[in-house]
CSV table of C-alpha atoms in Angstrom, one decimal:
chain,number,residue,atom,x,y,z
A,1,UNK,CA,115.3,36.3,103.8
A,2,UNK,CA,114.7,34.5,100.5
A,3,UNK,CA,115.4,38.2,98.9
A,4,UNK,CA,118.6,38.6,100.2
A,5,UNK,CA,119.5,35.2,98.9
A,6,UNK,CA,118.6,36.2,95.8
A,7,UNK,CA,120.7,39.3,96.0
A,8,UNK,CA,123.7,37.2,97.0
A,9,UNK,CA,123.2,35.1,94.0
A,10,UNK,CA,122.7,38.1,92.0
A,11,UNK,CA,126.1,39.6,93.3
A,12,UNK,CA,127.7,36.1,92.1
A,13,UNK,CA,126.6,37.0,88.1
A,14,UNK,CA,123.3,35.0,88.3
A,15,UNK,CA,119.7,36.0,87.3
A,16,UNK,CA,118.0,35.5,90.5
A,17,UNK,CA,113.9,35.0,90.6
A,18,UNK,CA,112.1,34.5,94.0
A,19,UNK,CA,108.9,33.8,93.2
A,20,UNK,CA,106.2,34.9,95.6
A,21,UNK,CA,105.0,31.0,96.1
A,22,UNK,CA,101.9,31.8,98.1
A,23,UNK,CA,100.1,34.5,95.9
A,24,UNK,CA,97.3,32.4,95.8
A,25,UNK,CA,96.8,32.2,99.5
A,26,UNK,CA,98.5,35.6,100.5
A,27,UNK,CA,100.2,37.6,98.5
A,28,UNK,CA,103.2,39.2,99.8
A,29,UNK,CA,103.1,37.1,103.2
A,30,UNK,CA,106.7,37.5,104.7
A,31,UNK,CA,107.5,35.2,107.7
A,32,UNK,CA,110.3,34.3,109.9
A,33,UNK,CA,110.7,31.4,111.8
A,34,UNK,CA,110.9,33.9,115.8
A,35,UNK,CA,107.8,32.9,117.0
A,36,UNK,CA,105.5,30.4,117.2
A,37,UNK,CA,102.7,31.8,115.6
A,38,UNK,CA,104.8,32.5,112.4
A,39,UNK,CA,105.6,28.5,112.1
A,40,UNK,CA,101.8,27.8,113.0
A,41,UNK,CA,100.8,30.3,110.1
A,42,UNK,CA,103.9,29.1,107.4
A,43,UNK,CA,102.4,25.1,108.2
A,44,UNK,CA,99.1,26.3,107.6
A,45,UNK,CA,100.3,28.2,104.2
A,46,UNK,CA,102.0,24.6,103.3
A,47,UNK,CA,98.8,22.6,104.0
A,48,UNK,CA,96.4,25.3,101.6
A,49,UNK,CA,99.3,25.3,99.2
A,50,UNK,CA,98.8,23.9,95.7
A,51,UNK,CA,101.9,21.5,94.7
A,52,UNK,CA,101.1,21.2,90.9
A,53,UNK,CA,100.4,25.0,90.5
A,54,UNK,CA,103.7,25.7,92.6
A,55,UNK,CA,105.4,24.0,90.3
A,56,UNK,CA,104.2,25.3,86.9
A,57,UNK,CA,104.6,29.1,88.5
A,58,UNK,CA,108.1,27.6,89.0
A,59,UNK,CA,108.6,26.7,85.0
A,60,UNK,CA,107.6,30.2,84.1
A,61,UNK,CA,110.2,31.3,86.0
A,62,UNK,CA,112.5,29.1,84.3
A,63,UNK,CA,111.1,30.1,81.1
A,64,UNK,CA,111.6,33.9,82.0
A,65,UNK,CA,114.8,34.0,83.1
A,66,UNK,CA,116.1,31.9,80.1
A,67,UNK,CA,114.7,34.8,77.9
A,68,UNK,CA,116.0,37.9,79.7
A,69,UNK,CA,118.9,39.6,78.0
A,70,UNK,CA,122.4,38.5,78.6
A,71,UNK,CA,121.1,35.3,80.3
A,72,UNK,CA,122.9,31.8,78.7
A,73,UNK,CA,119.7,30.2,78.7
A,74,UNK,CA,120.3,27.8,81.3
A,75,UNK,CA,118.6,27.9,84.5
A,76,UNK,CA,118.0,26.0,87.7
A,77,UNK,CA,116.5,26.4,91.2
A,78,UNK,CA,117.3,26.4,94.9
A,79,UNK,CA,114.8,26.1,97.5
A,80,UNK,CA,114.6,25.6,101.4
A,81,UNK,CA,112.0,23.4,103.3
A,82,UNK,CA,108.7,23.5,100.6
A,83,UNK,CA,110.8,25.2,98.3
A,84,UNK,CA,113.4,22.2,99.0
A,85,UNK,CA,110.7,19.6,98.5
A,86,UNK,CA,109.6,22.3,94.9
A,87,UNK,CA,113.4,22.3,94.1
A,88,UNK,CA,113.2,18.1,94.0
A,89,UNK,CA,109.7,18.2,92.0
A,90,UNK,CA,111.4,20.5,89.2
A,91,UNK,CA,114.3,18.1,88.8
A,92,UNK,CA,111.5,15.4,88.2
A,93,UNK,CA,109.0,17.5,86.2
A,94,UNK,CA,111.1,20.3,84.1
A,95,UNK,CA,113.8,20.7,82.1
A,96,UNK,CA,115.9,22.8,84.5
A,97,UNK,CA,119.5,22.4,84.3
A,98,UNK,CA,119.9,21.7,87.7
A,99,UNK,CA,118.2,22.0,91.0
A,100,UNK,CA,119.4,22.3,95.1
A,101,UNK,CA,117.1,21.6,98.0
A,102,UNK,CA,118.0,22.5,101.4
A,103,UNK,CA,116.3,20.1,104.0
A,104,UNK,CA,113.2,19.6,101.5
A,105,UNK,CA,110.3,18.3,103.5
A,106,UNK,CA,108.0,15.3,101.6
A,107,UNK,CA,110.3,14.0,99.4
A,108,UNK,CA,110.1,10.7,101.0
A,109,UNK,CA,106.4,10.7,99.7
A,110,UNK,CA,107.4,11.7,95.9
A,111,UNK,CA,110.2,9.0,95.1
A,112,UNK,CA,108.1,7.8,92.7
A,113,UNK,CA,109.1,10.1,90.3
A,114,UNK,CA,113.0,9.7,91.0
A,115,UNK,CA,113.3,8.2,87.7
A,116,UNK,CA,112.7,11.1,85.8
A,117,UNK,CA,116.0,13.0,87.6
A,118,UNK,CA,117.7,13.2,84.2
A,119,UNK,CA,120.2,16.7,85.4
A,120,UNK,CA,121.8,17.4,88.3
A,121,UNK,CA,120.3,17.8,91.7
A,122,UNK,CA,122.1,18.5,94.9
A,123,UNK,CA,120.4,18.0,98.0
A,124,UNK,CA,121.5,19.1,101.4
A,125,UNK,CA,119.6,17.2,104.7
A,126,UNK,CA,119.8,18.3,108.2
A,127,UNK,CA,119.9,15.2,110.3
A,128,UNK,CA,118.3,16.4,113.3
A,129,UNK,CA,115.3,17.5,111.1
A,130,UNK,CA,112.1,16.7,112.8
A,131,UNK,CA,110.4,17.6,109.5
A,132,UNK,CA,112.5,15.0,108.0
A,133,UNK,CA,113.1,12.2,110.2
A,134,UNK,CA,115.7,9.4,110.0
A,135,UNK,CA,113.3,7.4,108.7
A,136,UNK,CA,112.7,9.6,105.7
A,137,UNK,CA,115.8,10.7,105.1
A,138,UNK,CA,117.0,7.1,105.1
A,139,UNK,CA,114.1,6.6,102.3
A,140,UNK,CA,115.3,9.5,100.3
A,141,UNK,CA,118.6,8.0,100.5
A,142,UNK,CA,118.1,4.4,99.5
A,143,UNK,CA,115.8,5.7,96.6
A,144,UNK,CA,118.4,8.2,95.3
A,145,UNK,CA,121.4,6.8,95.8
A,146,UNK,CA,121.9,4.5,92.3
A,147,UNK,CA,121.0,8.1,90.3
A,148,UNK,CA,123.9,9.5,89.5
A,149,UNK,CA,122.6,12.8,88.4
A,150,UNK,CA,121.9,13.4,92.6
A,151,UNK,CA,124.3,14.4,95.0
A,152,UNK,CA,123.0,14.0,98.8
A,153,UNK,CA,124.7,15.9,101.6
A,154,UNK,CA,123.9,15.3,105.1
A,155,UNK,CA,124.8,17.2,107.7
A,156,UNK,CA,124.6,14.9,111.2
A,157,UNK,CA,124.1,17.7,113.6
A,158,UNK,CA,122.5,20.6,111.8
A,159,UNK,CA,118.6,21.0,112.3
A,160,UNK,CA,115.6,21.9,110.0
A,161,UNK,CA,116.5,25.6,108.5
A,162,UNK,CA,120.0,25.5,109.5
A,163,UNK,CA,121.5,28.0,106.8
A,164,UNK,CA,118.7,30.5,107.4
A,165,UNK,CA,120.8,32.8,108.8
A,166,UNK,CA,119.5,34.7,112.2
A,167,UNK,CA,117.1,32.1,112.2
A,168,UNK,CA,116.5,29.7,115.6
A,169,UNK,CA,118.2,27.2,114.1
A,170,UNK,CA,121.1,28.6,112.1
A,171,UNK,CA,124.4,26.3,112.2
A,172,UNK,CA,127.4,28.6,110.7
A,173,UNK,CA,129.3,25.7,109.8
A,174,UNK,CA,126.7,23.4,108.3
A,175,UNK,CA,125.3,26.3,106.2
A,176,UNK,CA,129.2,27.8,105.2
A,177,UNK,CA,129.5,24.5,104.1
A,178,UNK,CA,126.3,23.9,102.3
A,179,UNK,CA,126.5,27.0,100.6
A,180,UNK,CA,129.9,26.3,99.7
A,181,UNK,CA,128.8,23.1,97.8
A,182,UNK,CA,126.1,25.1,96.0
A,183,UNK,CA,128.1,27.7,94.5
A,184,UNK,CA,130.7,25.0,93.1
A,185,UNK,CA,127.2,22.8,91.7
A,186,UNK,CA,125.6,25.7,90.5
A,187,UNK,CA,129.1,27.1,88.5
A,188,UNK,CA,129.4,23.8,87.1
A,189,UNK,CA,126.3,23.4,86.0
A,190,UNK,CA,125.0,27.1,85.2
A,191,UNK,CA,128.3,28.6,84.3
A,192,UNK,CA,130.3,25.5,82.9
């Protein structure tokens, strides 16, 4: 899945890197979200998983990309669920140009570093997200709101994962829509 978005953000003109984010646990792991063993085994990968390490594989990412040939030098990141909650930590932590998270799970426990969102971030919340309850989102909101380097989108009936597509909970119009929003924020701030 996250290979194919890649691809599709390669086929747009973009450098596209999808880092293998649990090569420290288990390298290579591919999971979808079909059964319930694969959502057990992707929580357990989360719990094991190493935040602050995540996050400086991320920046040499960044690093690499802005040094291939023909790239502009600027750079940003997209991620989904953990990688949502990654794509929020690299707005706070790195100098990426800008940064989307798709319903990032924990952010509501990393507001702290809000302050530091000096670039653009666009995040995208599923309000039926049982990984991010209304509670939380209502946290993220309220902390984020006044910074107007972040753009929050919520959509009211999509769940947890809704632009995976073929996955359980896969809502056409929430994700056409989402995706829509993140090719206009990522031309204006990659290709402006």
């Amino acid at each position: 899945v996250m290979r194919a978005l890649c691809d599709g953000f390669a086929s747009e003109g973009y450098f596209a890197l999808c880092p293998d984010l649990f090569w420290r646990q288990q390298p290579g792991i591919q999971l979808t979200d079909k059964t319930e063993a694969e959502w057990q085994q992707a929580f357990a990968l989360m719990q094991g998983f190493n935040q602050a390490k995540g996050v400086e594989d991320l920046m040499a990412g960044l690093k690499h990309l802005r040094k291939l040939p023909g790239a502009t030098g600027k750079a940003g990141t997209i991620g989904y669920c953990l990688g949502g909650r990654l794509a929020y930590l690299m707005a706070t932590r790195s100098d990426a140009d800008c940064n989307v998270s798709y319903y990032g799970v924990g952010i509501d426990e990393l507001l702290g570093e809000a302050s530091a969102i000096l670039k653009p971030l666009l995040m995208h919340i599923a309000g039926k997200d049982k990984y991010v309850p209304p509670a939380a989102q209502e946290t993220i909101k309220a902390a984020l709101s006044q910074n107007p380097n972040v753009t929050i989108h919520v959509y009211p009936d999509a769940d947890h994962a809704f632009a995976r597509v073929g996955g359980q909970h896969y809502d056409a119009k929430a994700a056409e829509r989402a995706n829509g929003r993140t090719r206009d924020f990522l031309r204006r701030n990659l290709k402006g």
